[in-house]
Amino acid sequence: MQRYWFGDITDGRECIPFSRETNELIERCRSLEPEMDNFVPVEPETAVECGVFSSRQDYIAELRKITAALAREKISEYYSSGDIELIQMVRMLNELDHVINLLVERGMEWYIVKNPDFSRKYKNMNQKKVIGMMRRQKRSGLLSIAAEIDALSDKRTRLMKEISGKAVEVAPNCSEIVGGLVAARLISSVGGLKELAFLPASAIQVTGAESALFTHLKGGTPSPKHGIIFQHRRVHNADRAVRGKVARVVAGKLGIAARIDYFRGEADVEFLKKAQERIDAVFGGAGGDSE
């Protein structure tokens, strides 16, 4: 007997119709798991002859309604995943960074036009000083631009805190190892927690350094030793002599942490303790190359 979404057809070609209620048909579609090797496609006319539908158009209209409902359900399920929201939050943070940096740069160029003798000092100034100088231009539009930059910077700070909190929910082990913000950036960069979980440690280590890696492969420049994980304090604070080793160990532990997060979704206290001890040992120069 072959089972179809509208009913069953026996080996003797007898048709046993199912309900015409849309919700019941949707539920039936969810339960169907046909063996494709033995599956026999059916024509709409067969369903009409079965007495389930009045015409081919009726069959197609009902099928369209059901498939659309199932598609909406799948899409909703996909977007309910925590890492999907986390990716969008990180992308918004990146856009805020871009806008703030652009406004500061353009504001500084505007300031230089008004104060040409200042241009030599421009490149050595940090962002806070630049904004402070813009803020002092009380009779200029620069003052309002500085206010907008301050407002965007406040939004950026709040969003960073939200991202860190969300990352702890989505990837507690990764967040514990490198911090919520770095974990979120890694997840966003590779396209999701599942993708991070299946990446080799060597790829995690250089994620975010794709341009440098491409230059290395194309032009023979030194290979990058770290990407986004450089933001982790143990990596960027490490002595240059052991920084690559620290980055390698952090990436290895992150690979394991991502798998635990993806398959279990909860913190593994014992793993985290051992991982941190291993990272601290290498940071202090006492560790070897083994994982």
PDB file of C-alpha atoms in Angstrom:
ATOM      1  CA  MET A   1       0.000   0.000   0.000  1.00  0.00           C
ATOM      2  CA  GLN A   2       1.215   3.478  -0.894  1.00  0.00           C
ATOM      3  CA  ARG A   3       0.534   6.353   1.493  1.00  0.00           C
ATOM      4  CA  TYR A   4      -0.041   9.838   0.078  1.00  0.00           C
ATOM      5  CA  TRP A   5      -0.908  13.140   1.702  1.00  0.00           C
ATOM      6  CA  PHE A   6      -4.573  12.886   0.599  1.00  0.00           C
ATOM      7  CA  GLY A   7      -5.077   9.166   1.360  1.00  0.00           C
ATOM      8  CA  ASP A   8      -3.865   5.595   0.807  1.00  0.00           C
ATOM      9  CA  ILE A   9      -3.876   3.460  -2.345  1.00  0.00           C
ATOM     10  CA  THR A  10      -3.760  -0.305  -1.900  1.00  0.00           C
ATOM     11  CA  ASP A  11      -1.860  -2.719  -4.112  1.00  0.00           C
ATOM     12  CA  GLY A  12      -5.163  -3.484  -5.779  1.00  0.00           C
ATOM     13  CA  ARG A  13      -5.460   0.250  -6.660  1.00  0.00           C
ATOM     14  CA  GLU A  14      -8.285   0.749  -4.177  1.00  0.00           C
ATOM     15  CA  CYS A  15      -8.284   4.311  -2.804  1.00  0.00           C
ATOM     16  CA  ILE A  16      -8.883   5.070   0.865  1.00  0.00           C
ATOM     17  CA  PRO A  17      -9.369   8.843   1.162  1.00  0.00           C
ATOM     18  CA  PHE A  18      -8.190  10.868   4.143  1.00  0.00           C
ATOM     19  CA  SER A  19      -9.820  13.912   5.728  1.00  0.00           C
ATOM     20  CA  ARG A  20     -10.310  17.170   3.791  1.00  0.00           C
ATOM     21  CA  GLU A  21      -9.574  19.237   6.914  1.00  0.00           C
ATOM     22  CA  THR A  22      -6.445  21.284   6.184  1.00  0.00           C
ATOM     23  CA  ASN A  23      -4.987  20.986   9.697  1.00  0.00           C
ATOM     24  CA  GLU A  24      -5.414  17.212   9.638  1.00  0.00           C
ATOM     25  CA  LEU A  25      -3.803  16.994   6.211  1.00  0.00           C
ATOM     26  CA  ILE A  26      -0.844  19.073   7.461  1.00  0.00           C
ATOM     27  CA  GLU A  27      -0.425  16.740  10.413  1.00  0.00           C
ATOM     28  CA  ARG A  28      -0.563  13.747   8.070  1.00  0.00           C
ATOM     29  CA  CYS A  29       2.148  15.278   5.869  1.00  0.00           C
ATOM     30  CA  ARG A  30       4.386  15.607   8.905  1.00  0.00           C
ATOM     31  CA  SER A  31       3.946  11.929   9.704  1.00  0.00           C
ATOM     32  CA  LEU A  32       4.676  10.620   6.199  1.00  0.00           C
ATOM     33  CA  GLU A  33       8.121   9.081   5.747  1.00  0.00           C
ATOM     34  CA  PRO A  34       7.977   7.368   2.340  1.00  0.00           C
ATOM     35  CA  GLU A  35      10.716   5.012   1.224  1.00  0.00           C
ATOM     36  CA  MET A  36      11.810   6.699  -1.965  1.00  0.00           C
ATOM     37  CA  ASP A  37      13.139   3.465  -3.511  1.00  0.00           C
ATOM     38  CA  ASN A  38       9.613   2.038  -3.550  1.00  0.00           C
ATOM     39  CA  PHE A  39       7.642   5.259  -3.853  1.00  0.00           C
ATOM     40  CA  VAL A  40       5.236   5.552  -6.790  1.00  0.00           C
ATOM     41  CA  PRO A  41       4.319   9.150  -7.752  1.00  0.00           C
ATOM     42  CA  VAL A  42       0.627   9.865  -8.126  1.00  0.00           C
ATOM     43  CA  GLU A  43      -1.213  12.048 -10.608  1.00  0.00           C
ATOM     44  CA  PRO A  44      -3.804  14.611  -9.441  1.00  0.00           C
ATOM     45  CA  GLU A  45      -6.420  12.742 -11.459  1.00  0.00           C
ATOM     46  CA  THR A  46      -5.952   9.726  -9.174  1.00  0.00           C
ATOM     47  CA  ALA A  47      -6.891  11.844  -6.163  1.00  0.00           C
ATOM     48  CA  VAL A  48      -9.905  13.176  -8.056  1.00  0.00           C
ATOM     49  CA  GLU A  49     -11.020   9.641  -8.946  1.00  0.00           C
ATOM     50  CA  CYS A  50     -10.561   8.722  -5.314  1.00  0.00           C
ATOM     51  CA  GLY A  51     -13.282  11.200  -4.490  1.00  0.00           C
ATOM     52  CA  VAL A  52     -11.121  13.420  -2.292  1.00  0.00           C
ATOM     53  CA  PHE A  53     -11.103  16.400  -4.685  1.00  0.00           C
ATOM     54  CA  SER A  54     -13.610  17.665  -7.200  1.00  0.00           C
ATOM     55  CA  SER A  55     -11.053  18.620  -9.852  1.00  0.00           C
ATOM     56  CA  ARG A  56      -7.367  18.948 -10.649  1.00  0.00           C
ATOM     57  CA  GLN A  57      -7.543  22.659  -9.725  1.00  0.00           C
ATOM     58  CA  ASP A  58      -9.060  21.740  -6.355  1.00  0.00           C
ATOM     59  CA  TYR A  59      -6.191  19.268  -5.746  1.00  0.00           C
ATOM     60  CA  ILE A  60      -3.496  21.811  -6.639  1.00  0.00           C
ATOM     61  CA  ALA A  61      -5.117  24.580  -4.561  1.00  0.00           C
ATOM     62  CA  GLU A  62      -5.215  22.375  -1.447  1.00  0.00           C
ATOM     63  CA  LEU A  63      -1.677  21.111  -2.026  1.00  0.00           C
ATOM     64  CA  ARG A  64      -0.429  24.698  -2.379  1.00  0.00           C
ATOM     65  CA  LYS A  65      -2.139  25.678   0.874  1.00  0.00           C
ATOM     66  CA  ILE A  66      -0.579  22.764   2.769  1.00  0.00           C
ATOM     67  CA  THR A  67       2.948  23.163   1.386  1.00  0.00           C
ATOM     68  CA  ALA A  68       2.850  26.905   2.132  1.00  0.00           C
ATOM     69  CA  ALA A  69       1.808  26.172   5.739  1.00  0.00           C
ATOM     70  CA  LEU A  70       4.600  23.608   6.130  1.00  0.00           C
ATOM     71  CA  ALA A  71       7.132  26.031   4.626  1.00  0.00           C
ATOM     72  CA  ARG A  72       6.100  28.789   7.063  1.00  0.00           C
ATOM     73  CA  GLU A  73       6.497  26.307   9.895  1.00  0.00           C
ATOM     74  CA  LYS A  74      10.004  25.331   8.784  1.00  0.00           C
ATOM     75  CA  ILE A  75      11.051  28.964   8.335  1.00  0.00           C
ATOM     76  CA  SER A  76       9.706  29.853  11.773  1.00  0.00           C
ATOM     77  CA  GLU A  77      11.569  26.895  13.278  1.00  0.00           C
ATOM     78  CA  TYR A  78      14.799  27.963  11.543  1.00  0.00           C
ATOM     79  CA  TYR A  79      14.607  31.557  12.750  1.00  0.00           C
ATOM     80  CA  SER A  80      13.719  30.511  16.294  1.00  0.00           C
ATOM     81  CA  SER A  81      17.237  29.113  16.627  1.00  0.00           C
ATOM     82  CA  GLY A  82      19.218  31.290  19.025  1.00  0.00           C
ATOM     83  CA  ASP A  83      22.329  31.485  16.880  1.00  0.00           C
ATOM     84  CA  ILE A  84      20.385  33.000  13.963  1.00  0.00           C
ATOM     85  CA  GLU A  85      19.373  35.970  16.113  1.00  0.00           C
ATOM     86  CA  LEU A  86      22.918  36.176  17.470  1.00  0.00           C
ATOM     87  CA  ILE A  87      24.313  36.425  13.926  1.00  0.00           C
ATOM     88  CA  GLN A  88      21.968  39.316  13.133  1.00  0.00           C
ATOM     89  CA  MET A  89      22.933  41.078  16.361  1.00  0.00           C
ATOM     90  CA  VAL A  90      26.634  40.817  15.501  1.00  0.00           C
ATOM     91  CA  ARG A  91      25.996  42.087  11.991  1.00  0.00           C
ATOM     92  CA  MET A  92      24.160  45.072  13.447  1.00  0.00           C
ATOM     93  CA  LEU A  93      27.112  45.710  15.758  1.00  0.00           C
ATOM     94  CA  ASN A  94      29.473  45.605  12.777  1.00  0.00           C
ATOM     95  CA  GLU A  95      27.308  48.141  10.954  1.00  0.00           C
ATOM     96  CA  LEU A  96      27.305  50.424  13.986  1.00  0.00           C
ATOM     97  CA  ASP A  97      31.104  50.191  14.136  1.00  0.00           C
ATOM     98  CA  HIS A  98      31.314  51.087  10.451  1.00  0.00           C
ATOM     99  CA  VAL A  99      28.957  54.066  10.770  1.00  0.00           C
ATOM    100  CA  ILE A 100      30.663  55.422  13.900  1.00  0.00           C
ATOM    101  CA  ASN A 101      34.132  55.141  12.345  1.00  0.00           C
ATOM    102  CA  LEU A 102      32.921  56.782   9.152  1.00  0.00           C
ATOM    103  CA  LEU A 103      31.312  59.685  11.024  1.00  0.00           C
ATOM    104  CA  VAL A 104      34.452  60.213  13.109  1.00  0.00           C
ATOM    105  CA  GLU A 105      36.639  60.196   9.999  1.00  0.00           C
ATOM    106  CA  ARG A 106      34.403  62.612   8.093  1.00  0.00           C
ATOM    107  CA  GLY A 107      34.012  64.809  11.169  1.00  0.00           C
ATOM    108  CA  MET A 108      37.783  64.992  11.566  1.00  0.00           C
ATOM    109  CA  GLU A 109      38.204  66.002   7.934  1.00  0.00           C
ATOM    110  CA  TRP A 110      35.579  68.707   8.462  1.00  0.00           C
ATOM    111  CA  TYR A 111      37.418  69.877  11.592  1.00  0.00           C
ATOM    112  CA  ILE A 112      40.711  70.080   9.657  1.00  0.00           C
ATOM    113  CA  VAL A 113      39.073  72.292   7.024  1.00  0.00           C
ATOM    114  CA  LYS A 114      38.134  74.698   9.820  1.00  0.00           C
ATOM    115  CA  ASN A 115      41.540  74.285  11.536  1.00  0.00           C
ATOM    116  CA  PRO A 116      44.153  73.576   8.818  1.00  0.00           C
ATOM    117  CA  ASP A 117      47.094  73.851  11.181  1.00  0.00           C
ATOM    118  CA  PHE A 118      45.869  70.789  13.066  1.00  0.00           C
ATOM    119  CA  SER A 119      46.135  68.249  10.222  1.00  0.00           C
ATOM    120  CA  ARG A 120      49.580  66.921  11.175  1.00  0.00           C
ATOM    121  CA  LYS A 121      48.329  65.617  14.529  1.00  0.00           C
ATOM    122  CA  TYR A 122      45.209  63.924  13.128  1.00  0.00           C
ATOM    123  CA  LYS A 123      46.543  60.411  12.559  1.00  0.00           C
ATOM    124  CA  ASN A 124      47.874  60.014  16.092  1.00  0.00           C
ATOM    125  CA  MET A 125      44.634  60.889  17.890  1.00  0.00           C
ATOM    126  CA  ASN A 126      42.251  58.389  19.414  1.00  0.00           C
ATOM    127  CA  GLN A 127      38.522  58.491  18.773  1.00  0.00           C
ATOM    128  CA  LYS A 128      37.545  60.032  22.132  1.00  0.00           C
ATOM    129  CA  LYS A 129      39.813  63.025  21.624  1.00  0.00           C
ATOM    130  CA  VAL A 130      38.508  63.541  18.096  1.00  0.00           C
ATOM    131  CA  ILE A 131      34.905  63.565  19.324  1.00  0.00           C
ATOM    132  CA  GLY A 132      35.850  65.894  22.181  1.00  0.00           C
ATOM    133  CA  MET A 133      37.344  68.374  19.730  1.00  0.00           C
ATOM    134  CA  MET A 134      34.256  68.173  17.526  1.00  0.00           C
ATOM    135  CA  ARG A 135      32.091  68.797  20.583  1.00  0.00           C
ATOM    136  CA  ARG A 136      33.904  72.039  21.299  1.00  0.00           C
ATOM    137  CA  GLN A 137      32.911  73.513  17.916  1.00  0.00           C
ATOM    138  CA  LYS A 138      29.815  75.135  19.432  1.00  0.00           C
ATOM    139  CA  ARG A 139      28.925  77.251  16.417  1.00  0.00           C
ATOM    140  CA  SER A 140      29.323  74.449  13.918  1.00  0.00           C
ATOM    141  CA  GLY A 141      27.307  71.486  12.712  1.00  0.00           C
ATOM    142  CA  LEU A 142      30.151  69.410  14.098  1.00  0.00           C
ATOM    143  CA  LEU A 143      28.571  69.719  17.527  1.00  0.00           C
ATOM    144  CA  SER A 144      25.408  67.891  16.420  1.00  0.00           C
ATOM    145  CA  ILE A 145      27.496  65.260  14.603  1.00  0.00           C
ATOM    146  CA  ALA A 146      29.451  64.653  17.809  1.00  0.00           C
ATOM    147  CA  ALA A 147      26.147  64.206  19.668  1.00  0.00           C
ATOM    148  CA  GLU A 148      25.020  61.623  17.087  1.00  0.00           C
ATOM    149  CA  ILE A 149      28.305  59.744  17.456  1.00  0.00           C
ATOM    150  CA  ASP A 150      27.883  59.724  21.240  1.00  0.00           C
ATOM    151  CA  ALA A 151      24.319  58.381  20.882  1.00  0.00           C
ATOM    152  CA  LEU A 152      25.427  55.654  18.475  1.00  0.00           C
ATOM    153  CA  SER A 153      28.319  54.749  20.765  1.00  0.00           C
ATOM    154  CA  ASP A 154      25.877  54.309  23.661  1.00  0.00           C
ATOM    155  CA  LYS A 155      23.704  52.043  21.497  1.00  0.00           C
ATOM    156  CA  ARG A 156      26.789  50.083  20.505  1.00  0.00           C
ATOM    157  CA  THR A 157      27.746  49.551  24.170  1.00  0.00           C
ATOM    158  CA  ARG A 158      24.249  48.312  25.043  1.00  0.00           C
ATOM    159  CA  LEU A 159      24.187  46.007  22.025  1.00  0.00           C
ATOM    160  CA  MET A 160      27.565  44.532  22.976  1.00  0.00           C
ATOM    161  CA  LYS A 161      26.167  43.619  26.404  1.00  0.00           C
ATOM    162  CA  GLU A 162      23.092  42.044  24.805  1.00  0.00           C
ATOM    163  CA  ILE A 163      25.275  40.054  22.421  1.00  0.00           C
ATOM    164  CA  SER A 164      27.438  38.759  25.263  1.00  0.00           C
ATOM    165  CA  GLY A 165      24.339  37.683  27.187  1.00  0.00           C
ATOM    166  CA  LYS A 166      22.820  35.987  24.154  1.00  0.00           C
ATOM    167  CA  ALA A 167      26.086  34.199  23.387  1.00  0.00           C
ATOM    168  CA  VAL A 168      26.146  32.733  26.899  1.00  0.00           C
ATOM    169  CA  GLU A 169      22.659  31.278  26.234  1.00  0.00           C
ATOM    170  CA  VAL A 170      23.502  29.924  22.784  1.00  0.00           C
ATOM    171  CA  ALA A 171      27.097  28.803  23.318  1.00  0.00           C
ATOM    172  CA  PRO A 172      27.889  28.648  27.056  1.00  0.00           C
ATOM    173  CA  ASN A 173      31.137  26.690  26.676  1.00  0.00           C
ATOM    174  CA  CYS A 174      32.575  28.836  23.880  1.00  0.00           C
ATOM    175  CA  SER A 175      31.575  31.963  25.795  1.00  0.00           C
ATOM    176  CA  GLU A 176      33.308  30.742  28.933  1.00  0.00           C
ATOM    177  CA  ILE A 177      36.546  30.093  27.051  1.00  0.00           C
ATOM    178  CA  VAL A 178      36.840  33.301  25.006  1.00  0.00           C
ATOM    179  CA  GLY A 179      34.055  35.558  26.291  1.00  0.00           C
ATOM    180  CA  GLY A 180      30.569  36.093  24.897  1.00  0.00           C
ATOM    181  CA  LEU A 181      31.463  38.789  22.381  1.00  0.00           C
ATOM    182  CA  VAL A 182      34.350  36.861  20.793  1.00  0.00           C
ATOM    183  CA  ALA A 183      32.265  33.670  20.703  1.00  0.00           C
ATOM    184  CA  ALA A 184      29.429  35.588  19.027  1.00  0.00           C
ATOM    185  CA  ARG A 185      31.773  37.067  16.423  1.00  0.00           C
ATOM    186  CA  LEU A 186      33.129  33.605  15.617  1.00  0.00           C
ATOM    187  CA  ILE A 187      29.638  32.150  15.249  1.00  0.00           C
ATOM    188  CA  SER A 188      28.579  35.038  13.037  1.00  0.00           C
ATOM    189  CA  SER A 189      31.706  34.844  10.895  1.00  0.00           C
ATOM    190  CA  VAL A 190      31.274  31.151  10.039  1.00  0.00           C
ATOM    191  CA  GLY A 191      27.485  31.296   9.664  1.00  0.00           C
ATOM    192  CA  GLY A 192      26.184  29.570  12.779  1.00  0.00           C
ATOM    193  CA  LEU A 193      26.949  27.369  15.787  1.00  0.00           C
ATOM    194  CA  LYS A 194      26.606  24.171  13.739  1.00  0.00           C
ATOM    195  CA  GLU A 195      29.154  25.441  11.233  1.00  0.00           C
ATOM    196  CA  LEU A 196      31.558  26.372  14.039  1.00  0.00           C
ATOM    197  CA  ALA A 197      31.103  22.949  15.665  1.00  0.00           C
ATOM    198  CA  PHE A 198      32.176  21.140  12.499  1.00  0.00           C
ATOM    199  CA  LEU A 199      35.173  23.376  11.716  1.00  0.00           C
ATOM    200  CA  PRO A 200      38.669  21.991  12.374  1.00  0.00           C
ATOM    201  CA  ALA A 201      40.683  23.826  15.005  1.00  0.00           C
ATOM    202  CA  SER A 202      43.104  25.133  12.362  1.00  0.00           C
ATOM    203  CA  ALA A 203      40.235  26.903  10.589  1.00  0.00           C
ATOM    204  CA  ILE A 204      38.836  28.327  13.834  1.00  0.00           C
ATOM    205  CA  GLN A 205      42.298  29.697  14.634  1.00  0.00           C
ATOM    206  CA  VAL A 206      42.414  31.886  11.484  1.00  0.00           C
ATOM    207  CA  THR A 207      38.698  32.683  11.156  1.00  0.00           C
ATOM    208  CA  GLY A 208      38.492  36.427  10.587  1.00  0.00           C
ATOM    209  CA  ALA A 209      41.949  36.581   8.983  1.00  0.00           C
ATOM    210  CA  GLU A 210      40.835  35.441   5.527  1.00  0.00           C
ATOM    211  CA  SER A 211      42.505  38.357   3.726  1.00  0.00           C
ATOM    212  CA  ALA A 212      45.871  37.625   5.332  1.00  0.00           C
ATOM    213  CA  LEU A 213      45.455  33.914   4.597  1.00  0.00           C
ATOM    214  CA  PHE A 214      44.671  34.618   0.943  1.00  0.00           C
ATOM    215  CA  THR A 215      47.715  36.893   0.685  1.00  0.00           C
ATOM    216  CA  HIS A 216      49.827  34.128   2.245  1.00  0.00           C
ATOM    217  CA  LEU A 217      48.570  31.536  -0.240  1.00  0.00           C
ATOM    218  CA  LYS A 218      48.903  33.855  -3.208  1.00  0.00           C
ATOM    219  CA  GLY A 219      52.041  35.822  -2.439  1.00  0.00           C
ATOM    220  CA  GLY A 220      54.003  33.703   0.015  1.00  0.00           C
ATOM    221  CA  THR A 221      53.714  36.132   2.917  1.00  0.00           C
ATOM    222  CA  PRO A 222      53.880  34.680   6.468  1.00  0.00           C
ATOM    223  CA  SER A 223      50.733  32.735   7.345  1.00  0.00           C
ATOM    224  CA  PRO A 224      48.385  34.343   9.900  1.00  0.00           C
ATOM    225  CA  LYS A 225      48.541  32.782  13.362  1.00  0.00           C
ATOM    226  CA  HIS A 226      45.173  34.050  14.577  1.00  0.00           C
ATOM    227  CA  GLY A 227      42.015  35.816  13.489  1.00  0.00           C
ATOM    228  CA  ILE A 228      39.054  36.768  15.675  1.00  0.00           C
ATOM    229  CA  ILE A 229      40.453  34.810  18.635  1.00  0.00           C
ATOM    230  CA  PHE A 230      43.217  37.449  18.876  1.00  0.00           C
ATOM    231  CA  GLN A 231      40.599  39.462  20.797  1.00  0.00           C
ATOM    232  CA  HIS A 232      40.790  36.894  23.596  1.00  0.00           C
ATOM    233  CA  ARG A 233      42.980  38.271  26.400  1.00  0.00           C
ATOM    234  CA  ARG A 234      45.166  35.152  26.608  1.00  0.00           C
ATOM    235  CA  VAL A 235      46.038  35.485  22.918  1.00  0.00           C
ATOM    236  CA  HIS A 236      46.636  39.203  22.544  1.00  0.00           C
ATOM    237  CA  ASN A 237      48.441  39.441  25.908  1.00  0.00           C
ATOM    238  CA  ALA A 238      50.733  36.489  25.187  1.00  0.00           C
ATOM    239  CA  ASP A 239      54.404  37.015  24.388  1.00  0.00           C
ATOM    240  CA  ARG A 240      55.014  37.015  20.662  1.00  0.00           C
ATOM    241  CA  ALA A 241      57.145  33.856  21.011  1.00  0.00           C
ATOM    242  CA  VAL A 242      54.208  31.789  22.336  1.00  0.00           C
ATOM    243  CA  ARG A 243      51.258  33.698  20.834  1.00  0.00           C
ATOM    244  CA  GLY A 244      50.821  31.264  17.949  1.00  0.00           C
ATOM    245  CA  LYS A 245      50.893  28.312  20.353  1.00  0.00           C
ATOM    246  CA  VAL A 246      48.329  29.969  22.636  1.00  0.00           C
ATOM    247  CA  ALA A 247      46.096  30.708  19.643  1.00  0.00           C
ATOM    248  CA  ARG A 248      46.363  27.083  18.512  1.00  0.00           C
ATOM    249  CA  VAL A 249      45.402  25.723  21.925  1.00  0.00           C
ATOM    250  CA  VAL A 250      42.517  28.191  22.322  1.00  0.00           C
ATOM    251  CA  ALA A 251      41.221  27.216  18.859  1.00  0.00           C
ATOM    252  CA  GLY A 252      41.467  23.518  19.739  1.00  0.00           C
ATOM    253  CA  LYS A 253      39.496  23.973  22.934  1.00  0.00           C
ATOM    254  CA  LEU A 254      36.967  26.159  21.109  1.00  0.00           C
ATOM    255  CA  GLY A 255      36.388  23.386  18.580  1.00  0.00           C
ATOM    256  CA  ILE A 256      35.495  20.981  21.385  1.00  0.00           C
ATOM    257  CA  ALA A 257      33.418  23.626  23.187  1.00  0.00           C
ATOM    258  CA  ALA A 258      31.421  24.368  20.031  1.00  0.00           C
ATOM    259  CA  ARG A 259      30.548  20.683  19.630  1.00  0.00           C
ATOM    260  CA  ILE A 260      29.415  20.460  23.240  1.00  0.00           C
ATOM    261  CA  ASP A 261      27.310  23.609  22.763  1.00  0.00           C
ATOM    262  CA  TYR A 262      25.761  22.317  19.541  1.00  0.00           C
ATOM    263  CA  PHE A 263      24.977  18.773  20.662  1.00  0.00           C
ATOM    264  CA  ARG A 264      24.282  19.320  24.384  1.00  0.00           C
ATOM    265  CA  GLY A 265      23.528  23.017  24.760  1.00  0.00           C
ATOM    266  CA  GLU A 266      24.815  23.293  28.320  1.00  0.00           C
ATOM    267  CA  ALA A 267      28.057  24.135  30.083  1.00  0.00           C
ATOM    268  CA  ASP A 268      30.460  21.278  30.824  1.00  0.00           C
ATOM    269  CA  VAL A 269      32.140  22.384  34.038  1.00  0.00           C
ATOM    270  CA  GLU A 270      34.799  19.671  34.037  1.00  0.00           C
ATOM    271  CA  PHE A 271      35.786  20.334  30.426  1.00  0.00           C
ATOM    272  CA  LEU A 272      35.922  24.089  31.003  1.00  0.00           C
ATOM    273  CA  LYS A 273      38.149  23.678  34.041  1.00  0.00           C
ATOM    274  CA  LYS A 274      40.650  21.513  32.156  1.00  0.00           C
ATOM    275  CA  ALA A 275      40.518  23.740  29.062  1.00  0.00           C
ATOM    276  CA  GLN A 276      41.278  26.862  31.087  1.00  0.00           C
ATOM    277  CA  GLU A 277      44.139  25.130  32.891  1.00  0.00           C
ATOM    278  CA  ARG A 278      45.615  24.080  29.547  1.00  0.00           C
ATOM    279  CA  ILE A 279      45.316  27.597  28.080  1.00  0.00           C
ATOM    280  CA  ASP A 280      46.827  29.159  31.217  1.00  0.00           C
ATOM    281  CA  ALA A 281      49.730  26.685  31.120  1.00  0.00           C
ATOM    282  CA  VAL A 282      50.599  27.509  27.522  1.00  0.00           C
ATOM    283  CA  PHE A 283      50.162  31.239  28.188  1.00  0.00           C
ATOM    284  CA  GLY A 284      52.723  30.941  30.949  1.00  0.00           C
ATOM    285  CA  GLY A 285      55.107  29.146  28.597  1.00  0.00           C
ATOM    286  CA  ALA A 286      54.880  25.856  30.503  1.00  0.00           C
ATOM    287  CA  GLY A 287      52.798  23.875  28.027  1.00  0.00           C
ATOM    288  CA  GLY A 288      53.806  21.718  25.086  1.00  0.00           C
ATOM    289  CA  ASP A 289      52.122  21.247  21.726  1.00  0.00           C
ATOM    290  CA  SER A 290      49.881  18.332  22.661  1.00  0.00           C
ATOM    291  CA  GLU A 291      46.181  18.796  23.137  1.00  0.00           C
TER     292      GLU A 291
END
